[in-house]
PDB file of C-alpha atoms and ligand atoms in Angstrom:
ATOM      1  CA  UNK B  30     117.623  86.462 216.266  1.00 91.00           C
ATOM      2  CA  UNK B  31     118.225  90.146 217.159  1.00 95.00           C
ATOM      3  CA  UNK B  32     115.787  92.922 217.400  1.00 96.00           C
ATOM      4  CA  UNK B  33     116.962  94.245 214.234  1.00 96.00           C
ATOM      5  CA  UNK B  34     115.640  90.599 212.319  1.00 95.00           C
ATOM      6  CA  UNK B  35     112.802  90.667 214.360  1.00 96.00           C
ATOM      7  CA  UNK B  36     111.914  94.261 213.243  1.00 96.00           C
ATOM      8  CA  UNK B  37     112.707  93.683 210.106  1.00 95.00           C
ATOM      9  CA  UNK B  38     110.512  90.794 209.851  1.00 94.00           C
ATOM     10  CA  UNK B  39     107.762  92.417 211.639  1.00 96.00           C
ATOM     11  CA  UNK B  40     105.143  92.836 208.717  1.00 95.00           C
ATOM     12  CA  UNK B  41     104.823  89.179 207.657  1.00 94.00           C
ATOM     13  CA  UNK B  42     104.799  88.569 211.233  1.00 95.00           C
ATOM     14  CA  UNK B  43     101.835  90.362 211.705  1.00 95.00           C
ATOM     15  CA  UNK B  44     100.669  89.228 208.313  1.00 92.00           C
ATOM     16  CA  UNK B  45     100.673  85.093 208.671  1.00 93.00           C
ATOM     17  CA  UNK B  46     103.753  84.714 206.093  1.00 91.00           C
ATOM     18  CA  UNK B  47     106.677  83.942 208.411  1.00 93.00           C
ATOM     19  CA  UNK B  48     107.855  80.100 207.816  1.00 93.00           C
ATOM     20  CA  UNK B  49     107.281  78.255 210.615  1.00 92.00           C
ATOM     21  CA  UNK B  50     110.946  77.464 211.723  1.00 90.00           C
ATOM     22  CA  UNK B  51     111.045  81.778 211.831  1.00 93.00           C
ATOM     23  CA  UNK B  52     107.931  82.003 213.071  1.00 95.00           C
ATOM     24  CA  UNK B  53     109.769  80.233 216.670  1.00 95.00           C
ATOM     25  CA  UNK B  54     112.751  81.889 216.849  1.00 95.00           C
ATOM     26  CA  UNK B  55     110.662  85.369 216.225  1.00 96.00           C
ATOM     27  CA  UNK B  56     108.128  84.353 219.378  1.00 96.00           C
ATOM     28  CA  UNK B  57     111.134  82.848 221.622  1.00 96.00           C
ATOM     29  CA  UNK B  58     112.870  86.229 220.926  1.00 97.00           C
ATOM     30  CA  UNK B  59     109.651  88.214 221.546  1.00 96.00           C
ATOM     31  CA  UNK B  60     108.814  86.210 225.098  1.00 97.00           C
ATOM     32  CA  UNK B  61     112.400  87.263 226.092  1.00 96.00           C
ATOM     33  CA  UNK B  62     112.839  91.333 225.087  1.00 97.00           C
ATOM     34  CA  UNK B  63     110.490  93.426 226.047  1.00 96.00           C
ATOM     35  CA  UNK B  64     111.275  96.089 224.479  1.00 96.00           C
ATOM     36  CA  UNK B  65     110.037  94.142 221.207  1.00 97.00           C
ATOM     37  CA  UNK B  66     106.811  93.105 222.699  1.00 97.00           C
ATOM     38  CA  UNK B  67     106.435  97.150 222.933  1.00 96.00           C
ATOM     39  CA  UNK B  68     107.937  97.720 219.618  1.00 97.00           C
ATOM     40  CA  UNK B  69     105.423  95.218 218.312  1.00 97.00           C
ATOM     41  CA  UNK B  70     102.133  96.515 220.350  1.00 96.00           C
ATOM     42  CA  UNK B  71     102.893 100.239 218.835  1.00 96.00           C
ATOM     43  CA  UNK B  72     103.082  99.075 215.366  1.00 97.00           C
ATOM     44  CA  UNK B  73      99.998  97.402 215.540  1.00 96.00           C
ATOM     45  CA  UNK B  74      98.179 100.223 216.981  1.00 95.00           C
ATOM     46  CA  UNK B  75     100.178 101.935 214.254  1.00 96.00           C
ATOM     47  CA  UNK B  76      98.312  99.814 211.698  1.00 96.00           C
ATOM     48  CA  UNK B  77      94.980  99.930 213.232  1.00 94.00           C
ATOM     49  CA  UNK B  78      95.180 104.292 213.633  1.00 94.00           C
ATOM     50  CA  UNK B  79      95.919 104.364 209.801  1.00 94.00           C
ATOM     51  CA  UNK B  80      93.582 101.821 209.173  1.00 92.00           C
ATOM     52  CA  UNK B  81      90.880 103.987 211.271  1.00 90.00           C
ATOM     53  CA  UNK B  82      91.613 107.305 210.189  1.00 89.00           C
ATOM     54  CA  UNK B  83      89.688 107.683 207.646  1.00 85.00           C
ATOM     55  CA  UNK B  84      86.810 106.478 209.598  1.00 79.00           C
ATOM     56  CA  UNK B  85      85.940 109.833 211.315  1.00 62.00           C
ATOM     57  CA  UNK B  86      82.498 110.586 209.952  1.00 61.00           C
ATOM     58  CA  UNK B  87      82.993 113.890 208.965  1.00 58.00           C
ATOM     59  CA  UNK B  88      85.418 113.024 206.351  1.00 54.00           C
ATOM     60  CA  UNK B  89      84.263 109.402 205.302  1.00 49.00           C
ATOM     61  CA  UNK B  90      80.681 110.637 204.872  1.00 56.00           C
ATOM     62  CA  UNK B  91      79.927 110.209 201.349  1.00 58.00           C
ATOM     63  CA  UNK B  92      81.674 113.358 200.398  1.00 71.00           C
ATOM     64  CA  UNK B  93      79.439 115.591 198.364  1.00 84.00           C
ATOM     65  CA  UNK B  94      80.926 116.824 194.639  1.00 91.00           C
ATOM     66  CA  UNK B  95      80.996 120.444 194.488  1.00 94.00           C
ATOM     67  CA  UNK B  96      78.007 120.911 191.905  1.00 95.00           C
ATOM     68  CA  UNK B  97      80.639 123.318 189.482  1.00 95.00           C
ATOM     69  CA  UNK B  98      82.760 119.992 189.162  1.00 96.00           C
ATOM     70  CA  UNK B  99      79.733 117.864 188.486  1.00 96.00           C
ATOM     71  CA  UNK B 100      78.813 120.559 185.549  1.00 97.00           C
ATOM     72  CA  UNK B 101      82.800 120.636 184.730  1.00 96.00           C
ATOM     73  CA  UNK B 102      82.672 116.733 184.163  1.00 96.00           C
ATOM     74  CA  UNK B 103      79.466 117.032 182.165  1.00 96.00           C
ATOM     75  CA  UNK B 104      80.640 119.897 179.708  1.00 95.00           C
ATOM     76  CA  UNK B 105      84.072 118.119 179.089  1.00 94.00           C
ATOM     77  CA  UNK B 106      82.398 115.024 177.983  1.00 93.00           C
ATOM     78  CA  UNK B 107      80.413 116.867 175.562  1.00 89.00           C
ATOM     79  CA  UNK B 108      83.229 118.885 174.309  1.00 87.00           C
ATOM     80  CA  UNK B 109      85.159 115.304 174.489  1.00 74.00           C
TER      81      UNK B 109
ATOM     82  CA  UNK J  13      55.111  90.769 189.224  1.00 45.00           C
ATOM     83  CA  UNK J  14      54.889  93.839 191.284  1.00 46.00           C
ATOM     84  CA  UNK J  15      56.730  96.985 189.367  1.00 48.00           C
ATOM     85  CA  UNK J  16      57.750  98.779 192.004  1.00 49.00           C
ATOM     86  CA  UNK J  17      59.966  96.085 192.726  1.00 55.00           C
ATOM     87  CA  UNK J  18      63.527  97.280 194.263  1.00 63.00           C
ATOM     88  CA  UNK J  19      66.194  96.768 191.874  1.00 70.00           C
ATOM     89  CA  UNK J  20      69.007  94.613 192.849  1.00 79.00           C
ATOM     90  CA  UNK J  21      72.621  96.443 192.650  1.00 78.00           C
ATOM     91  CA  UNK J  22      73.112  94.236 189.838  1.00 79.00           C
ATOM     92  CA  UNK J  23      69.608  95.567 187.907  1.00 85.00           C
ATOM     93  CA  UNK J  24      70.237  99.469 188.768  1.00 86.00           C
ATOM     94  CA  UNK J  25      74.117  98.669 187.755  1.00 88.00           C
ATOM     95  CA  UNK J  26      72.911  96.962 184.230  1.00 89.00           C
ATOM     96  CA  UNK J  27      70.138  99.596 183.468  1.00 91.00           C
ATOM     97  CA  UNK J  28      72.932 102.514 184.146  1.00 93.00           C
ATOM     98  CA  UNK J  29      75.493 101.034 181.778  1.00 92.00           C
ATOM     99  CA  UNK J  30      72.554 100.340 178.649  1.00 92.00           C
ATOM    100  CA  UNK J  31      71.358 103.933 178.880  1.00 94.00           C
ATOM    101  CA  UNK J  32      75.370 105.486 179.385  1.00 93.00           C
ATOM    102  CA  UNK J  33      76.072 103.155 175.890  1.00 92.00           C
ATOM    103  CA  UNK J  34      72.904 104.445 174.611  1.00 93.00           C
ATOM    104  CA  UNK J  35      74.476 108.120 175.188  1.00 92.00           C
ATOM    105  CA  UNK J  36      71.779 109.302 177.300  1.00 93.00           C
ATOM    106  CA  UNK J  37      72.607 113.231 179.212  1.00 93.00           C
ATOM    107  CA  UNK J  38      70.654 111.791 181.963  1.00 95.00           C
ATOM    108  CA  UNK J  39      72.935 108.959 182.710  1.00 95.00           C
ATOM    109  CA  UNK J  40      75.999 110.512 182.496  1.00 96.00           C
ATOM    110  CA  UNK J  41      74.584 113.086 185.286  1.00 96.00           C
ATOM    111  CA  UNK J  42      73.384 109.819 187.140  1.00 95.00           C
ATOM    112  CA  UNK J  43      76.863 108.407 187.484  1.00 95.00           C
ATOM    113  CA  UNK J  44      79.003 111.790 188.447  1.00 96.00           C
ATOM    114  CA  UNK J  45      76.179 112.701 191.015  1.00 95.00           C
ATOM    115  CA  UNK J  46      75.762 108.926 192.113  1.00 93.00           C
ATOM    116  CA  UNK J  47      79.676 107.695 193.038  1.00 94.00           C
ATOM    117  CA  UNK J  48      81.631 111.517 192.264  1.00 95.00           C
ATOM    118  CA  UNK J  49      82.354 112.029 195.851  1.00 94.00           C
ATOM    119  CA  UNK J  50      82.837 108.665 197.177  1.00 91.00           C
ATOM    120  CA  UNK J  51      85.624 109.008 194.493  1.00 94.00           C
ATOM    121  CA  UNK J  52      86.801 112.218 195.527  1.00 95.00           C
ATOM    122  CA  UNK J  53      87.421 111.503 199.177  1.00 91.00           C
ATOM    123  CA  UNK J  54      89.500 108.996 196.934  1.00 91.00           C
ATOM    124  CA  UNK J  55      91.542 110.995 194.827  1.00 93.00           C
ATOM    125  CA  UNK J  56      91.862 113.194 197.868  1.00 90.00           C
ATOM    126  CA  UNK J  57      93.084 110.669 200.085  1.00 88.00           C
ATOM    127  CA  UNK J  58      95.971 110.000 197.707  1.00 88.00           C
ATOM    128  CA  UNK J  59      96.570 113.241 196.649  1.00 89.00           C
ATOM    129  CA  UNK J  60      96.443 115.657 199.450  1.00 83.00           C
ATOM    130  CA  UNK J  61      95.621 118.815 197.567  1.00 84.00           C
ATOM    131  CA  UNK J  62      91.647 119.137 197.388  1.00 88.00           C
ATOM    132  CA  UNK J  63      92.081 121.109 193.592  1.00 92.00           C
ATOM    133  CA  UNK J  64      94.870 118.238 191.788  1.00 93.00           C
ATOM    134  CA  UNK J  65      91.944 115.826 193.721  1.00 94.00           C
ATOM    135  CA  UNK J  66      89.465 117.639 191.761  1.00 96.00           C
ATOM    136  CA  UNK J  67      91.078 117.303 188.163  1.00 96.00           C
ATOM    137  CA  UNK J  68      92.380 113.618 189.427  1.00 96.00           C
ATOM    138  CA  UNK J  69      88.376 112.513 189.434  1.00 97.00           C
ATOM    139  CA  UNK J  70      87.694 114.713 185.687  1.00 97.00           C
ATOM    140  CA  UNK J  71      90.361 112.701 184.396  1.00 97.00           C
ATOM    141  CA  UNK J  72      89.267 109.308 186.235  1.00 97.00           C
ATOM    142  CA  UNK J  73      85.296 110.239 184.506  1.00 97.00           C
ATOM    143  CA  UNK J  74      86.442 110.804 181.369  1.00 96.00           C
ATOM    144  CA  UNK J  75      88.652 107.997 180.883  1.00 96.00           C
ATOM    145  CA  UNK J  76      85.375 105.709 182.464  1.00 96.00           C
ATOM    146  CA  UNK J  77      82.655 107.512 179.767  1.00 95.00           C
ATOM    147  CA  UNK J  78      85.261 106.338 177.212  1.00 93.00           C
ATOM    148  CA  UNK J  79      86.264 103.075 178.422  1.00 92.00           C
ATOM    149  CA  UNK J  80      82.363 102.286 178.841  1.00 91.00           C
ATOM    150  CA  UNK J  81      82.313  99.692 175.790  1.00 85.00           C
ATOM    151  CA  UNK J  82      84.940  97.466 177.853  1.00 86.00           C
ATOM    152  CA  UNK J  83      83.223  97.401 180.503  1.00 87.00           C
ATOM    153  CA  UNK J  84      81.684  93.702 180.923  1.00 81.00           C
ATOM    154  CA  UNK J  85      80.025  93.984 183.874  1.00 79.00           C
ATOM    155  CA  UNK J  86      81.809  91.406 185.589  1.00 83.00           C
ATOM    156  CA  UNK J  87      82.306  93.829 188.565  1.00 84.00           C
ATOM    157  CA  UNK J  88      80.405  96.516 190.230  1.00 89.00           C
ATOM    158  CA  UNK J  89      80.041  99.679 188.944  1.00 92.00           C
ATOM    159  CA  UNK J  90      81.589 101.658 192.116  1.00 90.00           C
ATOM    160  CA  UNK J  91      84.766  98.854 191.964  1.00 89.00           C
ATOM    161  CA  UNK J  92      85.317  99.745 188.438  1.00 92.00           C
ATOM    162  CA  UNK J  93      85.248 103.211 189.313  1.00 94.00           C
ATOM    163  CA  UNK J  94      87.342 103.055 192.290  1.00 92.00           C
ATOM    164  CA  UNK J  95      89.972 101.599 189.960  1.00 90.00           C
ATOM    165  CA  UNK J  96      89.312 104.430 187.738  1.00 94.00           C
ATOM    166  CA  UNK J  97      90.117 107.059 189.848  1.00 95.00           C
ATOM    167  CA  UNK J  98      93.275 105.694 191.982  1.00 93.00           C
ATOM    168  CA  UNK J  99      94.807 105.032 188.702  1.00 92.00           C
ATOM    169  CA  UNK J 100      94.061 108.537 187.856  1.00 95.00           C
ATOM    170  CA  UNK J 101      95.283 110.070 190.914  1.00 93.00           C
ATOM    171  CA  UNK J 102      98.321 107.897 190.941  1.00 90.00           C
ATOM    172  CA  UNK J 103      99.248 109.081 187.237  1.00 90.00           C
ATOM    173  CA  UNK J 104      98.601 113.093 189.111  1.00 90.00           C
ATOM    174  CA  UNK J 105     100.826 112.021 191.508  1.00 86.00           C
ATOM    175  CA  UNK J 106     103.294 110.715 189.188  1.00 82.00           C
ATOM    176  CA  UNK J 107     103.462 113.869 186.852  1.00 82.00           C
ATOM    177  CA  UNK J 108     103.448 116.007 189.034  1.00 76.00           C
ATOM    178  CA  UNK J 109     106.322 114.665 191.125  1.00 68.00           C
ATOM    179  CA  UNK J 110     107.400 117.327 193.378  1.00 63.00           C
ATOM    180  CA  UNK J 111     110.714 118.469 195.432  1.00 63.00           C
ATOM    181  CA  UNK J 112     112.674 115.181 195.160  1.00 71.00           C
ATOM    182  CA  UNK J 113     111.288 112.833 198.033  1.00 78.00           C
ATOM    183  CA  UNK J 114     112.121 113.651 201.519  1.00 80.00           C
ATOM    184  CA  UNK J 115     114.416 110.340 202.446  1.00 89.00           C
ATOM    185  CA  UNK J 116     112.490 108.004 204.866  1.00 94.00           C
ATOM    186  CA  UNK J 117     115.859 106.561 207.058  1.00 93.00           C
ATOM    187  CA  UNK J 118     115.673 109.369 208.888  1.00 93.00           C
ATOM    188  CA  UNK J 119     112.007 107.621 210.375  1.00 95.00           C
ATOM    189  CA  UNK J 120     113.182 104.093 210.504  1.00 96.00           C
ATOM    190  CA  UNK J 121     114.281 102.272 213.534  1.00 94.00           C
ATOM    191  CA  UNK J 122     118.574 102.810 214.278  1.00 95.00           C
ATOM    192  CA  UNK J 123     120.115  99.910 215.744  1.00 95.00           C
ATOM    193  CA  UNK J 124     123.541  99.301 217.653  1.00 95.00           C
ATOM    194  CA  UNK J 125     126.121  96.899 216.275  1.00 94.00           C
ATOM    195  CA  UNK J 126     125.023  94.443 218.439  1.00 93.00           C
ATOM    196  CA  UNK J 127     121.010  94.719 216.967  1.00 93.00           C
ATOM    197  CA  UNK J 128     119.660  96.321 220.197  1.00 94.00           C
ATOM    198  CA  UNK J 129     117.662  99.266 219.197  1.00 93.00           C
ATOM    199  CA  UNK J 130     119.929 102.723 219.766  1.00 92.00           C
ATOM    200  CA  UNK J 131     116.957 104.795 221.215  1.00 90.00           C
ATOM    201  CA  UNK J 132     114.778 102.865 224.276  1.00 90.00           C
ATOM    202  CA  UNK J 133     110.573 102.117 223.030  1.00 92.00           C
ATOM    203  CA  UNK J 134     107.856 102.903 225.424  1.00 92.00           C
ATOM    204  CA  UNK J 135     104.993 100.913 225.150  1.00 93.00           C
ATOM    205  CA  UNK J 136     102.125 102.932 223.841  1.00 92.00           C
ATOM    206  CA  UNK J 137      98.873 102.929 226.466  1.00 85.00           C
ATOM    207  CA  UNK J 138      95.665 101.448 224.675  1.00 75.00           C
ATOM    208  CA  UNK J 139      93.583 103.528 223.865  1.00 66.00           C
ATOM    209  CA  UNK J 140      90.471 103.725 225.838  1.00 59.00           C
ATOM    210  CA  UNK J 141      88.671 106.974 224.061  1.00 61.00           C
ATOM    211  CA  UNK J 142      86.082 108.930 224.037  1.00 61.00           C
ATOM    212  CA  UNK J 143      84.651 109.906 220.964  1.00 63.00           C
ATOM    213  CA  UNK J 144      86.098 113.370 220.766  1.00 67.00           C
ATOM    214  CA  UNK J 145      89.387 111.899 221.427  1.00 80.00           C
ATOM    215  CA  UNK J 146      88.655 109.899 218.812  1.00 82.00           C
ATOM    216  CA  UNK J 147      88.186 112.205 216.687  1.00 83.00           C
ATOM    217  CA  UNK J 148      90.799 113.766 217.815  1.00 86.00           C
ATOM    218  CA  UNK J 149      93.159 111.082 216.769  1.00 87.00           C
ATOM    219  CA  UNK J 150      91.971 110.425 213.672  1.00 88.00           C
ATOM    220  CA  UNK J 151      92.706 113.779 212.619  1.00 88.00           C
ATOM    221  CA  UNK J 152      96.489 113.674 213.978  1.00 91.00           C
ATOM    222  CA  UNK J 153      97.000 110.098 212.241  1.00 92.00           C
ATOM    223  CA  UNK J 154      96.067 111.673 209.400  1.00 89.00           C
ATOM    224  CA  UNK J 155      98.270 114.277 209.739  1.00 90.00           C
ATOM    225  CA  UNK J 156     101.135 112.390 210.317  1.00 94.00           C
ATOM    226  CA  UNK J 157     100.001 110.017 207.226  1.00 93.00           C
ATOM    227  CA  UNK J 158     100.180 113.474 204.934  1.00 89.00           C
ATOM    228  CA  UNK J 159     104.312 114.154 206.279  1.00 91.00           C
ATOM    229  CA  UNK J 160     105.351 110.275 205.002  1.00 93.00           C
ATOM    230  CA  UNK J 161     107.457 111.014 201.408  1.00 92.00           C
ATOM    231  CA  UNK J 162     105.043 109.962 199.026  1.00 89.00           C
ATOM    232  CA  UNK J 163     106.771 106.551 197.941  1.00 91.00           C
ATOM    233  CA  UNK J 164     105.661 104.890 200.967  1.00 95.00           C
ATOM    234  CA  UNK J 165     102.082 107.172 201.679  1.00 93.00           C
ATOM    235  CA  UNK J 166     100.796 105.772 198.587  1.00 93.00           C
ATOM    236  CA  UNK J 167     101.862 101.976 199.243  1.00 96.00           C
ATOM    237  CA  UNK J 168      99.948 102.697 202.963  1.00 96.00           C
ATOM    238  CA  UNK J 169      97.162 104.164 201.286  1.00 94.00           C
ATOM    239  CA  UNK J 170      96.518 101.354 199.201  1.00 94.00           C
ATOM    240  CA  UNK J 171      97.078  98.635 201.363  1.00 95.00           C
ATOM    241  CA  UNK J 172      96.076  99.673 204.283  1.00 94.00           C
ATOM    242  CA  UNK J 173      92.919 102.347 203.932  1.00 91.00           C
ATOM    243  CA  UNK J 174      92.232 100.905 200.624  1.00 90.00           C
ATOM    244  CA  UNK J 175      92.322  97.907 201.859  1.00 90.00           C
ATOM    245  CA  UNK J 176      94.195  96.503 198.256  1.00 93.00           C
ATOM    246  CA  UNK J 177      95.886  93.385 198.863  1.00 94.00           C
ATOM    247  CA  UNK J 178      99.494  93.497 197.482  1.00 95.00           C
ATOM    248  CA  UNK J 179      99.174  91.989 194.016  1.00 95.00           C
ATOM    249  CA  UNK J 180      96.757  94.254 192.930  1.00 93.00           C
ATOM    250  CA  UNK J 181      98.891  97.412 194.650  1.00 94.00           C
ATOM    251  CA  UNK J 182     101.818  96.219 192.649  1.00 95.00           C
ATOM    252  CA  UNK J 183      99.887  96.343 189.605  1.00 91.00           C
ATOM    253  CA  UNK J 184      98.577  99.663 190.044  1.00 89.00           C
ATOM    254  CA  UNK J 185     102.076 101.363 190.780  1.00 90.00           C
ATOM    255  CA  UNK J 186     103.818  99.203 188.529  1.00 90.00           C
ATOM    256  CA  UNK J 187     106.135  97.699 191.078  1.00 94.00           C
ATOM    257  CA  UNK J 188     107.061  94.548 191.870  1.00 97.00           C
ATOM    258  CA  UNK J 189     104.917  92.382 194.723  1.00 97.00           C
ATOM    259  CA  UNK J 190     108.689  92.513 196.768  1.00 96.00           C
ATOM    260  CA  UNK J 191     108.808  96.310 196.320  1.00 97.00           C
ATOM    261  CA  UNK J 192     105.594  96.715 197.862  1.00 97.00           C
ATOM    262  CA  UNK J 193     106.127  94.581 200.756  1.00 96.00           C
ATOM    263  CA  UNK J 194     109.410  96.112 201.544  1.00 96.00           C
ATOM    264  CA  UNK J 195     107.730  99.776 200.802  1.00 97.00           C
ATOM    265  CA  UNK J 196     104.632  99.150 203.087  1.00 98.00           C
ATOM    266  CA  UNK J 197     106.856  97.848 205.824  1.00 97.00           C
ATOM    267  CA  UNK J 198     108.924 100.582 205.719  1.00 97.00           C
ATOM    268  CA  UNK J 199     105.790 103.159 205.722  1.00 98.00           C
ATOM    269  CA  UNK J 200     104.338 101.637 208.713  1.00 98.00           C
ATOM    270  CA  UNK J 201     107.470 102.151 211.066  1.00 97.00           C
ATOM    271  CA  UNK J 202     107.853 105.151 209.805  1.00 97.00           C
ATOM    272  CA  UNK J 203     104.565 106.179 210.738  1.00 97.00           C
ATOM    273  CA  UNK J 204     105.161 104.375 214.130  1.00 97.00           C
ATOM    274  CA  UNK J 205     107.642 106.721 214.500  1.00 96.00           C
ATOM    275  CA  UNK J 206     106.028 109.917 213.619  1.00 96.00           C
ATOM    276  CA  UNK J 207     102.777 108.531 215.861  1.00 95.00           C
ATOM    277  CA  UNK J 208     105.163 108.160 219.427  1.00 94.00           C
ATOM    278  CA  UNK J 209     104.705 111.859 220.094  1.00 90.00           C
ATOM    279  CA  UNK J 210     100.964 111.437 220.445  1.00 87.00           C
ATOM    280  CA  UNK J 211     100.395 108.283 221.067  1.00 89.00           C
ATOM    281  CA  UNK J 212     103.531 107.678 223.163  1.00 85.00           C
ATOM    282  CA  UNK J 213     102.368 111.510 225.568  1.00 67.00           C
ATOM    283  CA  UNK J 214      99.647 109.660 227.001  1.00 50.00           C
ATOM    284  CA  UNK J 215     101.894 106.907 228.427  1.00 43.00           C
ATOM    285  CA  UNK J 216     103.936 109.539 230.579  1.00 42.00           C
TER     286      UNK J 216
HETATM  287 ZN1   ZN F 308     114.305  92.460 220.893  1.00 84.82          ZN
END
C-alpha cells in the first residue's frame, strides 16, 4: 500500500468500513510512515474542528427570528 | 390527575398539530416563534448569506403549513422541520447556482509517481485551549468551511454538523450513497488543507 491508497482510503478508515484484509495492510503501512500517522492525526482534528464549529455559543444559541420575518411568514400564509 | 401536569414532547407536539389542522392564528405564530431560529441558524449554515437564509426558512414554513395533513406524527415536530428547511435551503442553493464551482484539486493531497506525498505534512499540535482560543477557532473553521466550492460544503454540512448519516444525505441531494462518500472524503482533505495554516502555525 502507498500513501496515496492509504489517503485515499482514509474516510472508511476512520469510519469502521475498511474490510479486514485492508484494514492490515492500512495499519502495517501506518506503523511504518510517519508522515501518514500525521496525515491521519490532522484529518481527524480536521473532522472534530468542523464537527465543533458550530458549537461556539454565540452562534448555536437558539438563534432568535428577526420579529419582521416571523410577521413575513405569518402574512404569506394568509395571503397563501 | 393534577392539571398542571407538564406535557410530554409528545402531548405539546400532538396538541400543536390538532389546533395548526384546526387553522388556528395562534398556532401558526406558536410554531414560527417556537423552532424559526433553530431553523435559521439552519438555512444559514447551508447557505451562507443571512437574507437567501431568510427566504430559505419562508419557503421551508410554507411548504410545512401546507404539508401539515401528511404529517403522521411518527416523528418530532422539530425533525420534521429540520427536514423542511435543509430541503428548502438546498433547492436555494440549487437555483441559485452561482459562478461555476471553484475546482476542489487544487485542495487535495498531490502525490509523486511513486505515491509519496509531493509536499512534506507536519503533524498538527493538539489543541490544549482556552476558551477564547476556542472561540477563536471555531470562528476560523468556519471560515475556512464557507471557502470549500459548494459541492463538497454541503455534503460536510450534512454529514458532519448535521450529523445526517449518508443514506439520508444522498436522498436529500439526490445523489447516489457512492457520490456522497467520495464527495465528503474529498471535503474533509480539502478542509485539512485549508485548516494547516492555523492549525499547522501553532506547531512551529
Ligand atoms: Zn505513508
Amino acid at each position: 500500500m502507498t500513501c496515496q491508497q492509504l489517503i485515499e482510503f482514509l474516510t472508511e478508515y476512520i469510519e469502521g468500513q475498511l474490510p479486514l484484509s485492508q484494514r492490515a495492510a492500512f495499519e502495517l503501512h501506518l506503523a511504518l510512515c510517519g508522515q501518514c500517522r500525521a496525515y491521519l492525526h490532522n484529518f481527524r482534528t480536521t473532522i472534530e474542528a468542523a464537527q465543533n464549529a458550530f458549537d461556539d455559543p454565540t452562534v448555536a444559541t437558539p438563534a432568535s427570528i428577526p420579529e419582521e420575518l416571523v410577521q413575513a411568514i405569518l402574512r404569506a400564509r394568509r395571503s397563501n | 390527575m393534577d392539571h398542571d401536569e407538564v406535557l410530554n414532547d409528545a402531548d405539546a407536539d400532538a396538541l400543536l398539530i390538532a389546533a395548526l389542522r384546526a387553522g388556528e392564528d395562534s398556532a401558526f405564530e406558536t410554531l414560527v416563534r417556537r423552532y424559526g431560529g433553530r431553523m435559521l441558524s439552519v438555512a444559514r449554515r447551508l447557505i451562507g448569506d443571512d437574507d437567501h437564509a431568510q427566504d430559505a426558512l419562508q419557503d421551508a414554513f410554507l411548504s410545512a403549513f401546507n404539508a401539515l395533513a401528511t404529517f403522521d406524527g411518527r416523528s418530532k415536530i422539530s425533525t420534521w422541520l429540520h427536514r423542511i428547511v435543509v430541503n428548502a435551503a438546498l433547492m436555494r442553493l440549487r437555483s441559485q447556482k452561482r459562478h461555476p464551482e471553484q475546482s476542489i484539486d487544487d485542495l487535495l493531497p498531490a502525490f509523486k509517481a511513486d505515491g509519496h506525498q509531493e509536499a512534506p505534512v507536519a503533524r498538527w499540535k493538539d489543541s490544549g485551549e482556552s476558551t477564547s482560543d476556542r472561540a477563536e477557532a471555531q470562528a476560523l473553521v468556519r471560515q475556512q468551511i464557507e471557502k470549500l466550492p459548494e459541492t463538497y460544503r454541503t455534503v460536510l454540512l450534512l454529514r458532519d454538523i448535521e450529523e445526517h448519516d449518508t443514506e439520508t444525505v444522498a436522498q436529500m441531494l439526490e445523489i447516489s450513497v457512492a457520490a456522497v462518500k467520495v464527495r465528503l472524503h474529498r471535503a474533509r482533505q480539502a478542509l485539512r488543507t485549508l485548516l494547516d495554516p492555523v492549525f499547522g502555525e501553532q506547531y512551529s
